[in-house]
Coordinates of C-alpha atoms in Angstrom, one line a residue:
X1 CA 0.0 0.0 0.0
X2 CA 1.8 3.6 -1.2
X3 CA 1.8 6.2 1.5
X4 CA -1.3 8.5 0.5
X5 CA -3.9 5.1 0.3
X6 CA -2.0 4.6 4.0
X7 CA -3.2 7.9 5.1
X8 CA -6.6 7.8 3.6
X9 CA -6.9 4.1 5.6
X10 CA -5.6 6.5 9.0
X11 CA -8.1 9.2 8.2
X12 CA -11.0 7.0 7.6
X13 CA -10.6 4.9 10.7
X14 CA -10.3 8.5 12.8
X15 CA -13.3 9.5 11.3
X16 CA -15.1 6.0 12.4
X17 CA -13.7 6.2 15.9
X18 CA -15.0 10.7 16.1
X19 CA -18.2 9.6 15.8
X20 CA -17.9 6.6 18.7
X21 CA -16.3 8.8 20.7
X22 CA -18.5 11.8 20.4
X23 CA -21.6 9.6 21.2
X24 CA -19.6 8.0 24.2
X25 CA -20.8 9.1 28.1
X26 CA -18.6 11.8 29.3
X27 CA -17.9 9.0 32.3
X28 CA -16.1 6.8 29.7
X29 CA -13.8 9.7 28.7
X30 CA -13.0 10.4 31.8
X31 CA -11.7 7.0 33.0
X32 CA -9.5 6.9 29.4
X33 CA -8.0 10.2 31.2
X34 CA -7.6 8.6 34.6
X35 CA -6.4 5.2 33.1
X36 CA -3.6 6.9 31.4
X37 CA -2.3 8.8 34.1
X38 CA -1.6 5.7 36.1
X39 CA -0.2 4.1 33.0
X40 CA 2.3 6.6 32.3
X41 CA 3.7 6.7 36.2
X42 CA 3.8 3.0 35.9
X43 CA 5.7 2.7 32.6
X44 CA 8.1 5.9 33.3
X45 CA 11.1 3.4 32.7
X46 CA 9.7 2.5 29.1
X47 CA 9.3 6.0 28.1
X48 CA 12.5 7.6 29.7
X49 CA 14.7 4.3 27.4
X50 CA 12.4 5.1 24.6
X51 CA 13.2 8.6 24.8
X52 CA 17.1 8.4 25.5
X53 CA 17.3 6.5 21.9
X54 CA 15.9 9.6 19.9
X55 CA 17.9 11.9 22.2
X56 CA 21.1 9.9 21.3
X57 CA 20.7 9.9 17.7
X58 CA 19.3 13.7 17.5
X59 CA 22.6 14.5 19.3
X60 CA 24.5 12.2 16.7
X61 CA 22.7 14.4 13.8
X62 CA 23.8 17.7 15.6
X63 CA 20.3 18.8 16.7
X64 CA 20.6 22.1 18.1
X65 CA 19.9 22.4 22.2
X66 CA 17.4 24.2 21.8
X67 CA 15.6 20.9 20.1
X68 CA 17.1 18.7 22.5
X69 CA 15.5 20.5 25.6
X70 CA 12.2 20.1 23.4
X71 CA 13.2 16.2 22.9
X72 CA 14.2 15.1 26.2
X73 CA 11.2 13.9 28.3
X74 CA 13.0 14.6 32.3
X75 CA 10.9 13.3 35.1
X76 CA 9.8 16.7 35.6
X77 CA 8.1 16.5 32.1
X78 CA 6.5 13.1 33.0
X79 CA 4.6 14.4 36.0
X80 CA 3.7 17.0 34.1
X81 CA 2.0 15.2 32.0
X82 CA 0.5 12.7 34.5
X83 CA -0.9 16.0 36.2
X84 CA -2.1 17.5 32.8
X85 CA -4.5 14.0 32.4
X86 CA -5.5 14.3 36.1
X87 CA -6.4 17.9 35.9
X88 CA -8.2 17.5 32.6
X89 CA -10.3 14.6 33.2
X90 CA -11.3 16.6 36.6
X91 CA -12.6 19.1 34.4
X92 CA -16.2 19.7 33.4
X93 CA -17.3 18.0 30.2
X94 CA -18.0 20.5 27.4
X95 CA -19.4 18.3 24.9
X96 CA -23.4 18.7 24.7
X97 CA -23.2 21.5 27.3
X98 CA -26.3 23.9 25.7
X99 CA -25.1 27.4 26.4
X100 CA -27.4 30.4 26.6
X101 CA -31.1 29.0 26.3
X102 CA -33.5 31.9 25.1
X103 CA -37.4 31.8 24.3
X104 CA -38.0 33.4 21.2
X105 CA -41.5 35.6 20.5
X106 CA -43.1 31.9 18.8
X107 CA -42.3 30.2 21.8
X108 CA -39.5 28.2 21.0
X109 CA -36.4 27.8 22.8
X110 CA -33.0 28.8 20.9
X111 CA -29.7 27.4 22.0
X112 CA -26.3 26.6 21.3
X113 CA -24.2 23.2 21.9
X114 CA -21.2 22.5 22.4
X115 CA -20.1 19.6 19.9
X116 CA -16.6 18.4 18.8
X117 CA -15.0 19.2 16.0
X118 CA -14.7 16.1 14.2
X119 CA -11.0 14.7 13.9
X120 CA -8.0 17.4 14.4
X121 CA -4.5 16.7 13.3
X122 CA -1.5 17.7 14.7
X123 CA 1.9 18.1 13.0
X124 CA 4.5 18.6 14.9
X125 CA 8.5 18.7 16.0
X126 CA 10.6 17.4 19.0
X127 CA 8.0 17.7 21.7
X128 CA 6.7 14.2 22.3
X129 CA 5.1 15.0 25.3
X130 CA 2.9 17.2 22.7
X131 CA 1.4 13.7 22.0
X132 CA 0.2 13.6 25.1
X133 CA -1.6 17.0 26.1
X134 CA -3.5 16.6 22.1
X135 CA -4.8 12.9 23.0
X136 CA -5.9 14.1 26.9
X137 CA -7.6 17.2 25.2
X138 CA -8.9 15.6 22.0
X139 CA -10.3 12.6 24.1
X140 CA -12.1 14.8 26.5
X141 CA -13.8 17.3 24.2
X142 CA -14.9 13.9 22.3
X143 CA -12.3 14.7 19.2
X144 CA -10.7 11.8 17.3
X145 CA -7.0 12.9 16.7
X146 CA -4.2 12.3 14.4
X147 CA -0.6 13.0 15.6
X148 CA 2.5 13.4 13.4
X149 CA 6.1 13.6 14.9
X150 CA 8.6 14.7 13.8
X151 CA 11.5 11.9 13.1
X152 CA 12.9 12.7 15.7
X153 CA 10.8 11.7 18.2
X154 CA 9.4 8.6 16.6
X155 CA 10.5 6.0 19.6
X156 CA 9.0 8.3 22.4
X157 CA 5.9 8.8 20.2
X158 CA 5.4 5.1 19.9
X159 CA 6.0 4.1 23.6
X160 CA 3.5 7.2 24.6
X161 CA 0.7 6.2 22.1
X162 CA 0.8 2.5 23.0
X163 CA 0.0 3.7 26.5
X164 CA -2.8 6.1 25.4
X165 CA -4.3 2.8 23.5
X166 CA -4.6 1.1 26.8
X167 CA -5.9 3.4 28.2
X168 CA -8.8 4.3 25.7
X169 CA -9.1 0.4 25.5
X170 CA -9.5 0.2 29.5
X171 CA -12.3 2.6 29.4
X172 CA -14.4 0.9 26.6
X173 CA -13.1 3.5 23.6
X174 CA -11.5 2.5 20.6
X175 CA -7.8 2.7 20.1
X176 CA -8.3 4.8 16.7
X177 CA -9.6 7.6 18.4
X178 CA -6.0 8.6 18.2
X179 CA -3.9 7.4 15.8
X180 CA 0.1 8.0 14.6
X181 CA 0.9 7.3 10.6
X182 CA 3.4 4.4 11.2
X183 CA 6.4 5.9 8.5
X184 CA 8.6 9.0 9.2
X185 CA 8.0 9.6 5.1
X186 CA 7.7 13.3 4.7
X187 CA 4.9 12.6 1.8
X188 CA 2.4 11.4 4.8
X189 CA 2.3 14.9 5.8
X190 CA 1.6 16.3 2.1
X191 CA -1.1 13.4 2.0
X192 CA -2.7 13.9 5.3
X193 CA -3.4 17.4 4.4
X194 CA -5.0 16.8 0.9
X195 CA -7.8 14.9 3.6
X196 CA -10.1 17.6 4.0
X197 CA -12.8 15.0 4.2
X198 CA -12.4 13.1 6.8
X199 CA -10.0 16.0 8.8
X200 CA -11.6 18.9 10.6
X201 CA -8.6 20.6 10.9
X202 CA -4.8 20.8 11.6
X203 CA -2.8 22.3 14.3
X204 CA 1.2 22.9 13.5
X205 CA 3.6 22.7 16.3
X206 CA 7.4 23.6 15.7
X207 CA 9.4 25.9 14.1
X208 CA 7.6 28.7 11.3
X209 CA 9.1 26.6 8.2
X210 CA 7.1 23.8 9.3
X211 CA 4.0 26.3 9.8
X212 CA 4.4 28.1 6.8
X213 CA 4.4 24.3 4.6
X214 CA 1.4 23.1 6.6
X215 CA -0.1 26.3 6.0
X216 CA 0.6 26.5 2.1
X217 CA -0.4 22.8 1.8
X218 CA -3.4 22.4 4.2
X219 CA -7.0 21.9 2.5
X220 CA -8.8 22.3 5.7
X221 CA -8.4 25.1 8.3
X222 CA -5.0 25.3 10.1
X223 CA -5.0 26.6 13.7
X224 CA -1.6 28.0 14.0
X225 CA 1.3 30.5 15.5
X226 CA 4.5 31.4 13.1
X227 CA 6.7 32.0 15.7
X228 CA 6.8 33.8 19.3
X229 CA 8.8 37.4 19.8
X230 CA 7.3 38.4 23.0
X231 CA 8.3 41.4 24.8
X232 CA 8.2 42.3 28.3
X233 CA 8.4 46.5 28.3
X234 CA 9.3 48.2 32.0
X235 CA 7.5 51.0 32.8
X236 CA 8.8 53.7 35.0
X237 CA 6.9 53.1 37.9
X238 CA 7.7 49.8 38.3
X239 CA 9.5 47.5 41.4
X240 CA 12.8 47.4 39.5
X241 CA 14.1 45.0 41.9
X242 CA 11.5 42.4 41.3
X243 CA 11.4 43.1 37.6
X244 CA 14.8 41.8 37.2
X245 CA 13.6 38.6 38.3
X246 CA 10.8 38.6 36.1
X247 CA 12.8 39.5 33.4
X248 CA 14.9 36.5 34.6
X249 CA 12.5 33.7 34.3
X250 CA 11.1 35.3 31.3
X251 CA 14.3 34.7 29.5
X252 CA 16.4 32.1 31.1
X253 CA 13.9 29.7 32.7
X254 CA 13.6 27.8 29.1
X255 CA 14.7 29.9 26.7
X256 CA 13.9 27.3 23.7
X257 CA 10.1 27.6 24.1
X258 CA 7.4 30.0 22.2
X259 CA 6.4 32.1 25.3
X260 CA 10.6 33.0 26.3
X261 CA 11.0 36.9 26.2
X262 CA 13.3 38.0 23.3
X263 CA 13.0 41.7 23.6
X264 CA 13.3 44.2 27.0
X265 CA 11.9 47.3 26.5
X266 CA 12.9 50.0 29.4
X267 CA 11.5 53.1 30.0
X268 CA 14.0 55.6 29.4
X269 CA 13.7 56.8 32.7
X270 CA 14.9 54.0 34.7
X271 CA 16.9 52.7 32.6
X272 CA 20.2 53.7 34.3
X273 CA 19.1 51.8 37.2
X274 CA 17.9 48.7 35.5
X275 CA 19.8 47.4 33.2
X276 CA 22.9 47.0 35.3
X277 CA 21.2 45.1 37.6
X278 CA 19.7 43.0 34.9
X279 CA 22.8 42.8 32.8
X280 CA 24.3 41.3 36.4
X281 CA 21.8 38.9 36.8
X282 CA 21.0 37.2 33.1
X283 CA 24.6 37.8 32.2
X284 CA 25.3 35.2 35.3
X285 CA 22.5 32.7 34.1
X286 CA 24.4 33.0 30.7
X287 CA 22.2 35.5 28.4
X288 CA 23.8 37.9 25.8
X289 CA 22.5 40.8 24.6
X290 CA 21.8 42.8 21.6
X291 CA 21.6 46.2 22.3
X292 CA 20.2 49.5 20.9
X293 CA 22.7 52.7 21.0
X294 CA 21.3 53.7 24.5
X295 CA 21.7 50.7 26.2
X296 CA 24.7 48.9 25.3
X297 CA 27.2 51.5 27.5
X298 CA 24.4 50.9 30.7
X299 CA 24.7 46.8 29.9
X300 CA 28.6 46.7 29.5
X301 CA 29.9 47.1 32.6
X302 CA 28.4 44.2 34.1
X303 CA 27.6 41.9 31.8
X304 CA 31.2 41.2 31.7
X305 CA 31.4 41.4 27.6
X306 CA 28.0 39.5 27.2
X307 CA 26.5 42.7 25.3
X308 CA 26.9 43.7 22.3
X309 CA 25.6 45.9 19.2
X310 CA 22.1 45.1 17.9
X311 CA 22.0 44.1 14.0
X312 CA 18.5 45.6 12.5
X313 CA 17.2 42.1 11.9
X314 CA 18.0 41.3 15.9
X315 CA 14.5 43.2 16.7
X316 CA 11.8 41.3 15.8
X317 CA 13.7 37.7 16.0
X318 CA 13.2 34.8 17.9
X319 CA 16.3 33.5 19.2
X320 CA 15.2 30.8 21.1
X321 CA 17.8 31.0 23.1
X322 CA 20.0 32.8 25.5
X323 CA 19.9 36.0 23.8
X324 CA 17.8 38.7 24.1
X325 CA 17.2 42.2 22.6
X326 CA 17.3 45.1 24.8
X327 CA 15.5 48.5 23.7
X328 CA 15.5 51.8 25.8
X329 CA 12.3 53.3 25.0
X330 CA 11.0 57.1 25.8
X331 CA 7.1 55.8 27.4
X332 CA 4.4 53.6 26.9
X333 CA 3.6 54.8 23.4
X334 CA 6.6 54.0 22.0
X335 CA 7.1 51.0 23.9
X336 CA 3.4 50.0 22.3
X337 CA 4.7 51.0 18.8
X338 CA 7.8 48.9 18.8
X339 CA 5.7 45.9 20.0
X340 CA 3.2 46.3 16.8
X341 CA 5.8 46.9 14.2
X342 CA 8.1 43.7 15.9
X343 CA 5.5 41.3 17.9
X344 CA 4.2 38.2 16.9
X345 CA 0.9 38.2 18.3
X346 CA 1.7 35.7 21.0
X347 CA 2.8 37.1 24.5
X348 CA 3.6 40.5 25.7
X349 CA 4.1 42.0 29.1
X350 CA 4.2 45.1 31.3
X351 CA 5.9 46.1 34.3
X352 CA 4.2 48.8 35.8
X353 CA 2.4 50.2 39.2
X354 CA 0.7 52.5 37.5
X355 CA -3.1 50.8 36.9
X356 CA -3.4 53.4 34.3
X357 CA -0.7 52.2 32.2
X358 CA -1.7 48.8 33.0
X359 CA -5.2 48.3 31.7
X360 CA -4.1 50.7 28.6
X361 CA -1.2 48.4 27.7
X362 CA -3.8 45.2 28.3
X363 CA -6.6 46.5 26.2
X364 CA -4.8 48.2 23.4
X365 CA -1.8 45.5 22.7
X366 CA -2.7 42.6 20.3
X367 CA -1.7 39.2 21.7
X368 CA -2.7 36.2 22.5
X369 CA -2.0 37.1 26.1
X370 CA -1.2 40.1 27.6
X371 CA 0.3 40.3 31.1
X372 CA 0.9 42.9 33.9
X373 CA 3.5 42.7 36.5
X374 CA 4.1 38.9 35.2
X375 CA 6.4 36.5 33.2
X376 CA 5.8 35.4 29.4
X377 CA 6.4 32.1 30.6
X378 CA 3.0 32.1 32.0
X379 CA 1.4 32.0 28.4
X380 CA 0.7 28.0 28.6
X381 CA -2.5 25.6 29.3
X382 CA -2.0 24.6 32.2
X383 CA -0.6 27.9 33.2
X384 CA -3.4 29.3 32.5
X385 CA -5.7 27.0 34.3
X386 CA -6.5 24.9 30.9
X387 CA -5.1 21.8 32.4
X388 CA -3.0 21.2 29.0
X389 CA -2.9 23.0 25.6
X390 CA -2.8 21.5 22.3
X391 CA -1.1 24.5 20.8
X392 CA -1.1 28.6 21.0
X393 CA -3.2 29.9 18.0
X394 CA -1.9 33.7 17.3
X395 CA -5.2 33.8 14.1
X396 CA -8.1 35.2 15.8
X397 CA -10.7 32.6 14.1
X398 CA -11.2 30.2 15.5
X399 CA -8.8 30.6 18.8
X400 CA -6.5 33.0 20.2
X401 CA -4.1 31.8 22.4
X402 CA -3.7 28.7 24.2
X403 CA -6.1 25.8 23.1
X404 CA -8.0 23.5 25.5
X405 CA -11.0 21.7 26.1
X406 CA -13.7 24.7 24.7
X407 CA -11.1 25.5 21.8
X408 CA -11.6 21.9 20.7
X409 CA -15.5 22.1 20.3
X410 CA -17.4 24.3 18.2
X411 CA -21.5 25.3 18.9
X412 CA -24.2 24.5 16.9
X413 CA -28.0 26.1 17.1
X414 CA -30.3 23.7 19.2
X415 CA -34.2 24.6 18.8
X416 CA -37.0 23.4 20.6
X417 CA -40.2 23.7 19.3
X418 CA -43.7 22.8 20.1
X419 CA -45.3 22.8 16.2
X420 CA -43.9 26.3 15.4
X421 CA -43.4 27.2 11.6
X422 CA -41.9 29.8 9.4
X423 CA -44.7 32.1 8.8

């Protein structure tokens, strides 16, 4: 069988096992949640030997670190995930939820309800644990899913999905509610998204090459972020002391993910005092800088040679890494200007005491997520209270920001009638 008849078998089968799924109690899909929790604590040694054979060979090929962070899955990552299918399967099913009932002039009763979306699929690099947080959230909002690793990963992706089929087996639900195309062949991608039929829509994960191909291939709708330049700006008013270790975690926590800061902006006005302690403090975690004109001379000094000139092309980039940009700025207008020409749509943050400044930068920025007085880091599912996310949409339609349980179902019009007719 050639690779696209392979891929028509996958999407047909994921299309069978949506409609199972989506008729399934919201008790069953649960338990599939529950079930794989205990699985992954119990087969951690599977998955960490899986894992160290893709880690060993990336290295081999000269993946970048920034990949291998995404790669490795640490015990840390494990009971993340292990909490991200407790806290979702704790959450309130959305699926047949009938939101905002209202009794028309006729009589009847107009509603919308929350369904699933059919069968997403998920492209992706490096993360395997990614194959994790789409099956808990696709099971749960009653979505059949189809996940595609990157090379990379393929061991880790196999060990975790023969787990998730347990589970989903254990609870009564069949294993194709989330399937993996079996070949690394870059043509199942191309023939995957040809499948508008059977596949709702696709979510990209990984770097903006990969987004842009999806994107430029896809026939169905592609929920999707190019990359992630996220500023943090410092206002003058704000607790410099515990901006610096904002700024810190920010940038240096895990500087290879989507929500890292990539650009300081500093209000002109403190930015004597700042950025030496800053400079200090990342330069000691190991962060370079590229700096404008006014703040390279204030950055010198103590980053012990970390700082250097900024290129033009160095605002606006996303290093993922441990470099960041560093802008002096004369207020909050031109702070807000820099961020529109050079932001991504995904995170952006304020430091501020002045509530003013605050809800101004909050309502008139465009991200995903805006924060005040808080680290870009924050801009995650489970962060944010979603229990996991399948992905940060920066397009307005359907999702903005991180995706979870309601930004895996759609609404459709419920009426109730007693005999009423179009008159």
């Amino acid at each position: 069988m050639d690779i696209a008849a392979q891929m028509l078998d996958i999407a047909k089968s994921a299309r069978a096992a949506s409609r199972r799924l989506a008729a399934a109690e919201g008790s069953a899909r649960q338990q599939a949640l529950l079930n794989l929790a205990g699985l992954l604590s119990a087969g951690a040694q599977a998955i960490f030997a899986a894992n160290k054979k893709d880690v060993d060979a990336a290295a081999k090929r000269g993946l970048d670190q920034a990949k291998l962070d995404r790669l490795t899955i640490t015990q840390g990552v494990l009971d993340s995930m292990v909490q991200g299918c407790r806290e979702v399967a704790a959450m309130s099913d959305p699926v047949g939820e009938i939101e905002g009932m209202k009794k028309r002039p006729n009589g009847m009763l107009v509603g919308r309800m929350r369904v699933p979306l059919g069968v997403v699929s998920m492209i992706f690099e490096s993360r395997p644990n990614a194959v994790v947080d789409a099956a808990v959230l696709c099971i749960k909002s009653g979505n059949a899913t189809i996940l595609r690793g990157g090379s990379e990963a393929f061991e880790s992706i196999k060990a975790l999905v023969t787990l998730i089929h347990q589970a989903l087996e254990a609870a009564g639900l069949p294993a194709g509610c989330v399937q993996v195309p079996p070949t690394t062949a870059r043509e199942a991608v191309s023939a995957l998204l040809k499948l508008d039929e059977y596949i709702d829509v696709v979510i990209p994960r990984g770097g903006e090459g990969l987004i842009r191909a999806v994107v430029e291939q896809a026939t169905m709708p592609v929920l999707k972020h190019y990359k992630g330049v996220c500023h943090t700006f410092v206002d003058e008013s704000a607790d410099l002391q515990r901006a610096v270790e904002i700024v810190l975690n920010a940038k240096a926590q895990r500087p290879g993910t989507c929500n890292s800061l990539e650009c300081l902006l500093v209000h002109r006005a403190v930015a004597a005092k700042l950025l030496p302690m800053a400079a200090q403090r990342l330069a000691a975690a190991g962060v370079r800088f590229k700096c404008c004109p006014e703040s390279l001379p204030l950055m010198v000094p103590d980053a012990g040679g970390a700082a250097e000139a900024a290129a033009p092309g160095d605002f606006g980039h996303e290093f993922l890494a441990l470099t960041l940009a560093v802008k002096v700025v004369a207020d909050l207008d031109e702070a807000q200007e820099h961020i529109a020409r050079h932001g991504s749509n995904h995170t952006e943050c304020i430091l501020t005491a002045n509530h003013d400044n605050a809800m101004r930068f909050s309502r008139e920025v465009d991200a995903s997520m805006v924060g005040v007085n808080c680290s870009t880091r924050l801009n995650d599912g489970g962060e944010l209270g979603l229990g996991a996310e399948i992905g940060i949409s920066t397009s307005k339609l359907h999702a903005y920001g991180p995706m979870g349980l309601l930004e895996l179902t759609s609404a459709k019009f419920v009426v109730l009638g007693q005999g009423q007719i179009r008159q």
